Short mmCIF file of C-alpha atoms in Angstrom, two decimals:
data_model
loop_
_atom_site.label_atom_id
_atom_site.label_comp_id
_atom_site.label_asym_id
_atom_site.label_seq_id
_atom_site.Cartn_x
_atom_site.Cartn_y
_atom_site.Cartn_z
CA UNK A 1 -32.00 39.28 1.82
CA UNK A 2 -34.94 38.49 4.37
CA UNK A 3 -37.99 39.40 3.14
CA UNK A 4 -41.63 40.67 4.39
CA UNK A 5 -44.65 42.23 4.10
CA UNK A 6 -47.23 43.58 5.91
CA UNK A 7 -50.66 44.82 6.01
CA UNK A 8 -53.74 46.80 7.46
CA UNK A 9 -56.74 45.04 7.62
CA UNK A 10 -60.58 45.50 9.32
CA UNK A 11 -61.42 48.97 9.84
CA UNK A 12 -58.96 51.78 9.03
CA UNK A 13 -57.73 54.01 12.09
CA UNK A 14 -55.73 57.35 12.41
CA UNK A 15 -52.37 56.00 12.57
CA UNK A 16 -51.76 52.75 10.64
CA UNK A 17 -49.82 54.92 8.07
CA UNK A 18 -47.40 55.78 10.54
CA UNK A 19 -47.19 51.98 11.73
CA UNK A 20 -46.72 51.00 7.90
CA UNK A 21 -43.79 53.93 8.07
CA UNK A 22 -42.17 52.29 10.81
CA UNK A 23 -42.39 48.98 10.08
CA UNK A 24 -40.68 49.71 6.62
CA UNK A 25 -37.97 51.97 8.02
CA UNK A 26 -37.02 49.91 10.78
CA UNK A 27 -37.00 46.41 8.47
CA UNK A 28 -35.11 48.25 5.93
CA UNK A 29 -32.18 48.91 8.89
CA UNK A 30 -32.31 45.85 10.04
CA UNK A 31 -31.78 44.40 6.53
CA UNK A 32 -34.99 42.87 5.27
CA UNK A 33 -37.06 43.46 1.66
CA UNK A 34 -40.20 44.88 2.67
CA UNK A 35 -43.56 44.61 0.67
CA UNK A 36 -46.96 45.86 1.54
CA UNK A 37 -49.93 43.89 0.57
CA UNK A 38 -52.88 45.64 -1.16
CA UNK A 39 -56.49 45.91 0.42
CA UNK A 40 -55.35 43.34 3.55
CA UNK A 41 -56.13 39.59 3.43
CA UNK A 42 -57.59 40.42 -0.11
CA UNK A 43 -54.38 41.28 -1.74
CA UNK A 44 -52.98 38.76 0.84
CA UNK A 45 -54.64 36.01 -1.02
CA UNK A 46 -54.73 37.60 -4.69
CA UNK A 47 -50.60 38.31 -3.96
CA UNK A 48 -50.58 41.74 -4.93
CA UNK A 49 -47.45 42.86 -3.14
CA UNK A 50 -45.98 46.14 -3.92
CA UNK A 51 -42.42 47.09 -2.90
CA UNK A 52 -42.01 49.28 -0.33
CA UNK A 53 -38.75 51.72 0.27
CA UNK A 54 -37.61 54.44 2.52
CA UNK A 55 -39.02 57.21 0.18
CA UNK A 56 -42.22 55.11 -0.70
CA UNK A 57 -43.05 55.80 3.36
CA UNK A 58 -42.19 59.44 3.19
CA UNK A 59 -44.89 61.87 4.63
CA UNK A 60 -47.36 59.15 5.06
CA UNK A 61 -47.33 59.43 9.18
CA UNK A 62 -49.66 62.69 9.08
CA UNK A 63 -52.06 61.20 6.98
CA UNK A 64 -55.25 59.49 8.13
CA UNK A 65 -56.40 56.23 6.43
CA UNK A 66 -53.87 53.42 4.99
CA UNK A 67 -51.93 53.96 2.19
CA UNK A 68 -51.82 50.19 1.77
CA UNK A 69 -55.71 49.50 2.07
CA UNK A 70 -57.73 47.59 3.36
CA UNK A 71 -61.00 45.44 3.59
CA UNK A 72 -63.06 42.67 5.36
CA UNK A 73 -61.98 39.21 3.71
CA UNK A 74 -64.25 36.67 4.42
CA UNK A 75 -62.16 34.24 2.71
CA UNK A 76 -59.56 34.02 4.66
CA UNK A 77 -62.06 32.50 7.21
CA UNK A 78 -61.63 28.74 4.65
CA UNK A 79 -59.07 26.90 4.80
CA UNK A 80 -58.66 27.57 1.02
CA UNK A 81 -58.41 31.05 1.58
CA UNK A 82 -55.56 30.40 4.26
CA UNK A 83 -53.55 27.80 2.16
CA UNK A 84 -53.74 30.30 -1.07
CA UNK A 85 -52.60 33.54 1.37
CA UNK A 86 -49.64 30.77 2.07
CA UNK A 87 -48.80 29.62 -1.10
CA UNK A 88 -48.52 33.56 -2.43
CA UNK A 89 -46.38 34.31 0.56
CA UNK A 90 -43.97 31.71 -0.81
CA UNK A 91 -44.31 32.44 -4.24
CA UNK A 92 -42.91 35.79 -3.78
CA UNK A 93 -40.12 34.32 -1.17
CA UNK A 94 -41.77 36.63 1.63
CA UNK A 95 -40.86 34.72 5.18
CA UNK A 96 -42.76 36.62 7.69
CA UNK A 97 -45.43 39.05 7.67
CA UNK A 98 -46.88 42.36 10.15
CA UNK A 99 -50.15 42.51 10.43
CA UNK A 100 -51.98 46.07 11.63
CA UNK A 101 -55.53 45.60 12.63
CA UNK A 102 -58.17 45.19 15.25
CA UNK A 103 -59.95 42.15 16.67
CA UNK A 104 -60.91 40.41 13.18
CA UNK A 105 -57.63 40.60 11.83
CA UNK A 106 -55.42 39.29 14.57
CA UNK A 107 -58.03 36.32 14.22
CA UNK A 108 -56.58 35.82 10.62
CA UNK A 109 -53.00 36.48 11.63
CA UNK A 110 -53.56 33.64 14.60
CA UNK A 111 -55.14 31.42 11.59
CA UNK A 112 -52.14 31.81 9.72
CA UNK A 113 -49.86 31.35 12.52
CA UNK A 114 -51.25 28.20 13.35
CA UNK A 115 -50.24 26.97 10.36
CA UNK A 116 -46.65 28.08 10.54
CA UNK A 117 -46.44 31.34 9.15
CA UNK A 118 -44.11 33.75 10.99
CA UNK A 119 -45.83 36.75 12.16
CA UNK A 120 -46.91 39.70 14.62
CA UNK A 121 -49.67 41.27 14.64
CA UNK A 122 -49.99 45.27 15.84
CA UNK A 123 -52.59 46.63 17.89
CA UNK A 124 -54.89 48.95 15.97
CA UNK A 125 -58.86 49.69 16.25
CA UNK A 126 -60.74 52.75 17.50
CA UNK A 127 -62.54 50.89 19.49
CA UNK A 128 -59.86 49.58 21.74
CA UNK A 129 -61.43 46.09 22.84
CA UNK A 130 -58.14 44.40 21.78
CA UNK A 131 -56.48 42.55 24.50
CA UNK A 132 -53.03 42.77 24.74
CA UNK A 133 -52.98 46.90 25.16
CA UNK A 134 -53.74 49.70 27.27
CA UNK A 135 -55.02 51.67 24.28
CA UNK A 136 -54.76 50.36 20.29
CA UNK A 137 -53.72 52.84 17.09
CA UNK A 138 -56.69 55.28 16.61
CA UNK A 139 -58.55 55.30 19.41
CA UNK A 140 -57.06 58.31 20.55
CA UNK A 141 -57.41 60.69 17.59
CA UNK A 142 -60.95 59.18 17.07
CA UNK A 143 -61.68 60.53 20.98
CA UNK A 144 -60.32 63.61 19.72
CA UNK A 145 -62.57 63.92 16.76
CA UNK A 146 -65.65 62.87 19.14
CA UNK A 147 -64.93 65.57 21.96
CA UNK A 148 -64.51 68.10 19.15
CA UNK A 149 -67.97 67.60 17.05
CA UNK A 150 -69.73 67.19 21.13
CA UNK A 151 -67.80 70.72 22.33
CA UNK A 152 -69.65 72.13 18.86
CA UNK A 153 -72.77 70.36 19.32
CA UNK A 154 -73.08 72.10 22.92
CA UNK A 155 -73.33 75.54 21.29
CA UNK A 156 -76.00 74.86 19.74
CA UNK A 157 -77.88 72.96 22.26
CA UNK A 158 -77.09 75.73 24.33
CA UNK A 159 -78.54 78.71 22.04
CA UNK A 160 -81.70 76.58 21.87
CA UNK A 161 -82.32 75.00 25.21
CA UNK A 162 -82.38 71.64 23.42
CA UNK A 163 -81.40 68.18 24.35
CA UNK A 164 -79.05 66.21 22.06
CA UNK A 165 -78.24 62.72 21.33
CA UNK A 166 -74.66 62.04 20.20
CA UNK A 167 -74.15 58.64 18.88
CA UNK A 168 -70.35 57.18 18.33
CA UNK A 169 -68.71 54.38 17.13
CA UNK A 170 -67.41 51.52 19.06
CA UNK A 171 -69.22 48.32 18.14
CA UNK A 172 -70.32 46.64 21.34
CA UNK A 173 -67.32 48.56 23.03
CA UNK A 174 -68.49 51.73 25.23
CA UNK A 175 -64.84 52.84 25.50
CA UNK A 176 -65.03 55.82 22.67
CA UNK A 177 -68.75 56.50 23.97
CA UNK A 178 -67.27 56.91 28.05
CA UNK A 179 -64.59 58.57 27.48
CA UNK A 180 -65.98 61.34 24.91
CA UNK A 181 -68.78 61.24 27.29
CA UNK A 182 -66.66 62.42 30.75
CA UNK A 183 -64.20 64.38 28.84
CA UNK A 184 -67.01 66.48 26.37
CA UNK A 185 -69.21 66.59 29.95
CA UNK A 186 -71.96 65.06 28.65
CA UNK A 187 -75.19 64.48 31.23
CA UNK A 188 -75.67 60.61 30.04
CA UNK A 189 -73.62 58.33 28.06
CA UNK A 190 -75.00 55.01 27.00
CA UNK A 191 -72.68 51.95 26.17
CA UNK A 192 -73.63 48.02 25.73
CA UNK A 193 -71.89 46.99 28.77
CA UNK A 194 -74.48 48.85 30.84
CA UNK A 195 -78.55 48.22 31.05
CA UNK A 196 -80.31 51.44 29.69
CA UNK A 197 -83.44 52.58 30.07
CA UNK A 198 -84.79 55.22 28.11
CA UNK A 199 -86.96 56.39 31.11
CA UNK A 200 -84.18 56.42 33.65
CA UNK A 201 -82.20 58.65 30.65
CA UNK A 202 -85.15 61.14 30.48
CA UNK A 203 -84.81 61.75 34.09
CA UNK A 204 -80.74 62.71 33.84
CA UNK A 205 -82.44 65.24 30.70
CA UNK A 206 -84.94 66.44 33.09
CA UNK A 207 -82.71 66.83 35.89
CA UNK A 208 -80.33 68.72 34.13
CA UNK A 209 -82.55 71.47 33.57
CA UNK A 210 -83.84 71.20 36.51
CA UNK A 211 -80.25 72.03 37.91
CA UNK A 212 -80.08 74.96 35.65
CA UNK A 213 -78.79 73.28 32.76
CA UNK A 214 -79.47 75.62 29.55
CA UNK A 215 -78.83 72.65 27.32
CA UNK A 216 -78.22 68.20 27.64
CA UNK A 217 -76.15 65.99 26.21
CA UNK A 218 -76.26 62.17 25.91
CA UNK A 219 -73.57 60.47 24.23
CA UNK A 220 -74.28 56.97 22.84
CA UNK A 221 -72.76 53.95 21.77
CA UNK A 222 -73.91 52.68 18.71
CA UNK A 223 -73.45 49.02 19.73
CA UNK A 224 -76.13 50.00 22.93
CA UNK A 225 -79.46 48.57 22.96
CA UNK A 226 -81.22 51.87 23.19
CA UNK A 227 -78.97 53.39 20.15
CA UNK A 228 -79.74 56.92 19.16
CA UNK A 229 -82.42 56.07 16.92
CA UNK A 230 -84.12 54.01 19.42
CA UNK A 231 -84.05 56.90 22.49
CA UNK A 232 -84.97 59.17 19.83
CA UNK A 233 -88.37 56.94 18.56
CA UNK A 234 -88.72 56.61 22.52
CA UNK A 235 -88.46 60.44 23.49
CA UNK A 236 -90.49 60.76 20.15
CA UNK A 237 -93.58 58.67 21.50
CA UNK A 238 -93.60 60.60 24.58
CA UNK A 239 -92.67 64.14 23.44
CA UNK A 240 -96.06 65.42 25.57
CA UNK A 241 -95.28 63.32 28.68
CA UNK A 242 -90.95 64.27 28.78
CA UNK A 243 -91.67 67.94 27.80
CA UNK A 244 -88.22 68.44 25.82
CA UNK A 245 -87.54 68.40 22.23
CA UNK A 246 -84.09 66.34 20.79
CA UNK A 247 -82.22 66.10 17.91
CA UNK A 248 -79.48 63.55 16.70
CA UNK A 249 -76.35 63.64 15.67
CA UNK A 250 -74.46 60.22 14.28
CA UNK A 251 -70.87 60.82 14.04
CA UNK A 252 -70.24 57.61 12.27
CA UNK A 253 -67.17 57.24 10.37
CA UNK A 254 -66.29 60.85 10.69
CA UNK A 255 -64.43 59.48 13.60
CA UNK A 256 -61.82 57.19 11.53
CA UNK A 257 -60.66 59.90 9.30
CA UNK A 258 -58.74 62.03 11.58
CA UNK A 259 -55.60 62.72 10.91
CA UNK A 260 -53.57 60.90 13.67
CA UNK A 261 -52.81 62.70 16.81
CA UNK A 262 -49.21 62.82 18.30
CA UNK A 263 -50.32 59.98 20.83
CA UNK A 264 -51.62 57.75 17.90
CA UNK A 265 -48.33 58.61 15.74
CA UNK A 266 -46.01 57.96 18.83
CA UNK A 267 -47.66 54.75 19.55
CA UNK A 268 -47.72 53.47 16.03
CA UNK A 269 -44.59 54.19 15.83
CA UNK A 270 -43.38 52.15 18.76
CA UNK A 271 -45.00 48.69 18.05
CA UNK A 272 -44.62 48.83 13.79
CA UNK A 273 -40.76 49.17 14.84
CA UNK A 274 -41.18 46.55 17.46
CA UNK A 275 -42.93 44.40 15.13
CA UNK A 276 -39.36 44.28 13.12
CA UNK A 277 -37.79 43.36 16.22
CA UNK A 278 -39.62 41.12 17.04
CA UNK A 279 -39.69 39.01 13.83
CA UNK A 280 -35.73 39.65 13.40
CA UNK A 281 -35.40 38.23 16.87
CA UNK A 282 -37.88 35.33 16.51
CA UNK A 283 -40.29 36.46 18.88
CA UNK A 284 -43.34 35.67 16.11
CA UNK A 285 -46.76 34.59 17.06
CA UNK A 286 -47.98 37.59 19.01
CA UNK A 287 -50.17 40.68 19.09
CA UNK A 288 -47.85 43.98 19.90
CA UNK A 289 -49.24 46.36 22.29
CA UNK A 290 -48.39 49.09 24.91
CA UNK A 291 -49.49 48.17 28.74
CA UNK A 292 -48.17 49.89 31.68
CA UNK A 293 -46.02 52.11 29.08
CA UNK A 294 -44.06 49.42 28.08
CA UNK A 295 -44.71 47.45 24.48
CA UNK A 296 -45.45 43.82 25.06
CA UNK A 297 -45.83 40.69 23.44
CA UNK A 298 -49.25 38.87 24.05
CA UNK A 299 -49.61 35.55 22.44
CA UNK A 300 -52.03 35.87 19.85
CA UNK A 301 -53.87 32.79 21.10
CA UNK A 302 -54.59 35.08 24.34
CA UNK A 303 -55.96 37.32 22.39
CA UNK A 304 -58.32 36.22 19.52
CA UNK A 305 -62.07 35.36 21.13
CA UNK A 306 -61.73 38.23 23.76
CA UNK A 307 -62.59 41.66 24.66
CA UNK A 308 -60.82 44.06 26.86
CA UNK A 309 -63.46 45.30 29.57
CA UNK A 310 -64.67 48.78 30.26
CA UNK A 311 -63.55 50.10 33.19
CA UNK A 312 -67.23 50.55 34.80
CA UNK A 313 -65.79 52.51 37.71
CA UNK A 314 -65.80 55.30 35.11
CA UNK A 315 -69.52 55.50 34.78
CA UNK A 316 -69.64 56.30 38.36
CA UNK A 317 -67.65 59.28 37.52
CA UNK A 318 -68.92 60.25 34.51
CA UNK A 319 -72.98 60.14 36.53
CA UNK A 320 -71.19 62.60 39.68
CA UNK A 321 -69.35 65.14 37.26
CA UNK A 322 -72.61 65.49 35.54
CA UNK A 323 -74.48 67.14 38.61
#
């Protein structure tokens, strides 16, 4: 019987469990021996493998997290670490091996792919700076999470006339940070690939109550220059001069533990079953993803030392829906 396993690795997202479930249903009809390997790379390397069967999977796809774990591994950046991953892989007569992660993991999966291990890797990180997809497992149910804590937030910035700064995840992506931003109508959002000034944001918080505005909202990246804490030292050392008071909110990993959304359940479920089909058909080698609405195969070589740009054009809209 063919044999695999497969893994989550980097940062967990709202949706890998429903990946996992695919992955293991659809190798299990199209006759494989599937295994998941603890804690990513780290179990990877240490070869814990534990089987995995149609029941093991059952009402995982609602839950948030990984059922399988999963970690940083710095060793798999040595080329000890990558002949030991190897070696267990053959040890326990596993062939071919999924892995579910963002950027940092479909380094490792090229790593081990360059030296001839059969694999795919599938598209999944909130902050959806993989190449190789439209959007990546998570990043929509981590939106979701955003937009809900900045809808709340506005009450209360509202009852007090107050200005708040929301910061959200993303790394040195502004994706999360834009689109929270224009969909929770915030009156600034702040994101790495654009210059900030805290000055320039003062005058969007001025203007907006200027305009009427009982209440403003700036939503942040935390990979920005000018993070939250930053504007907020900044507004602090001017208080007199801006003439508003602000308060911070970090949203931090509150965002990752959604439970997955039906977009992030739909689209796990597409590429972990595509990631059978793709192994059974020999098609190994590349990062699954969904562009134009259709799941592709981009060779992971394409993909590892790049970012997916921000669409800036949506800053423009975000600054004229604020008014």
């Amino acid at each position: 019987m063919k044999r695999l396993a497969v893994l989550t690795s980097g940062g967990d997202a709202p949706g890998m469990n429903a990946a996992i479930r695919a992955v293991v249903r659809m190798g299990v009809a199209r006759g494989f021996e599937v295994f998941g390997a603890r804690h990513g790379y780290t179990g990877l390397i240490a070869g814990e493998f534990v089987p995995l069967g149609l029941r093991d999977v059952g009402g995982i796809m609602q839950r948030g997290g990984t059922i399988l774990g999963t970690t940083r591994c710095a060793d798999l950046k040595s080329d000890a670490g990558r002949d030991e991953a190897l070696r267990q892989m053959q040890s326990h007569n596993l062939s071919q091996l999924v892995v579910i992660g963002g950027n940092g993991s479909q380094a490792g999966a090229y790593s081990l792919s360059r030296k001839g291990l059969s694999l795919v890797g599938v598209a999944s990180t909130i902050d959806n700076d993989l190449v190789g997809s439209d959007i990546t497992i998570g990043a929509a149910t981590a939106i979701d999470v955003a937009l809900e804590s900045i809808d709340r937030l506005r009450v209360t910035a509202s009852s007090h006339l107050r200005g708040f700064l929301v910061e959200v995840m993303g790394r040195d992506c502004g994706y999360l940070a834009t689109i929270a931003g224009i969909a929770g109508g915030a009156e600034a959002i702040v994101i790495p690939e654009a210059s900030s000034d805290p000055e320039a944001i003062a005058m969007e918080m001025r203007d907006a109550y200027a305009r009427g505005k009982s209440h403003a909202i700036v939503v942040v990246a935390e990979g920005a220059k000018y993070d939250a804490a930053a504007l907020a030292q900044y507004f602090k050392e001017h208080e007199a001069r801006l003439g508003f008071e602000l308060r911070v909110c970090k949203l931090g990993h509150v965002q990752r533990g959604g439970a997955p959304g039906v977009a992030d359940r739909m689209l796990a479920t597409r590429l972990g079953a595509a990631a059978i089909e793709h192994l059974d058909a020999g098609r190994d080698g590349v990062l699954l993803g969904v562009i134009d609405g259709k799941v592709v195969g981009t060779p992971l070589g394409d993909v590892v030392g790049r970012t997916k740009p921000l669409d800036m054009s949506l800053l423009e809209l975000a600054r004229i829906l604020a008014q």
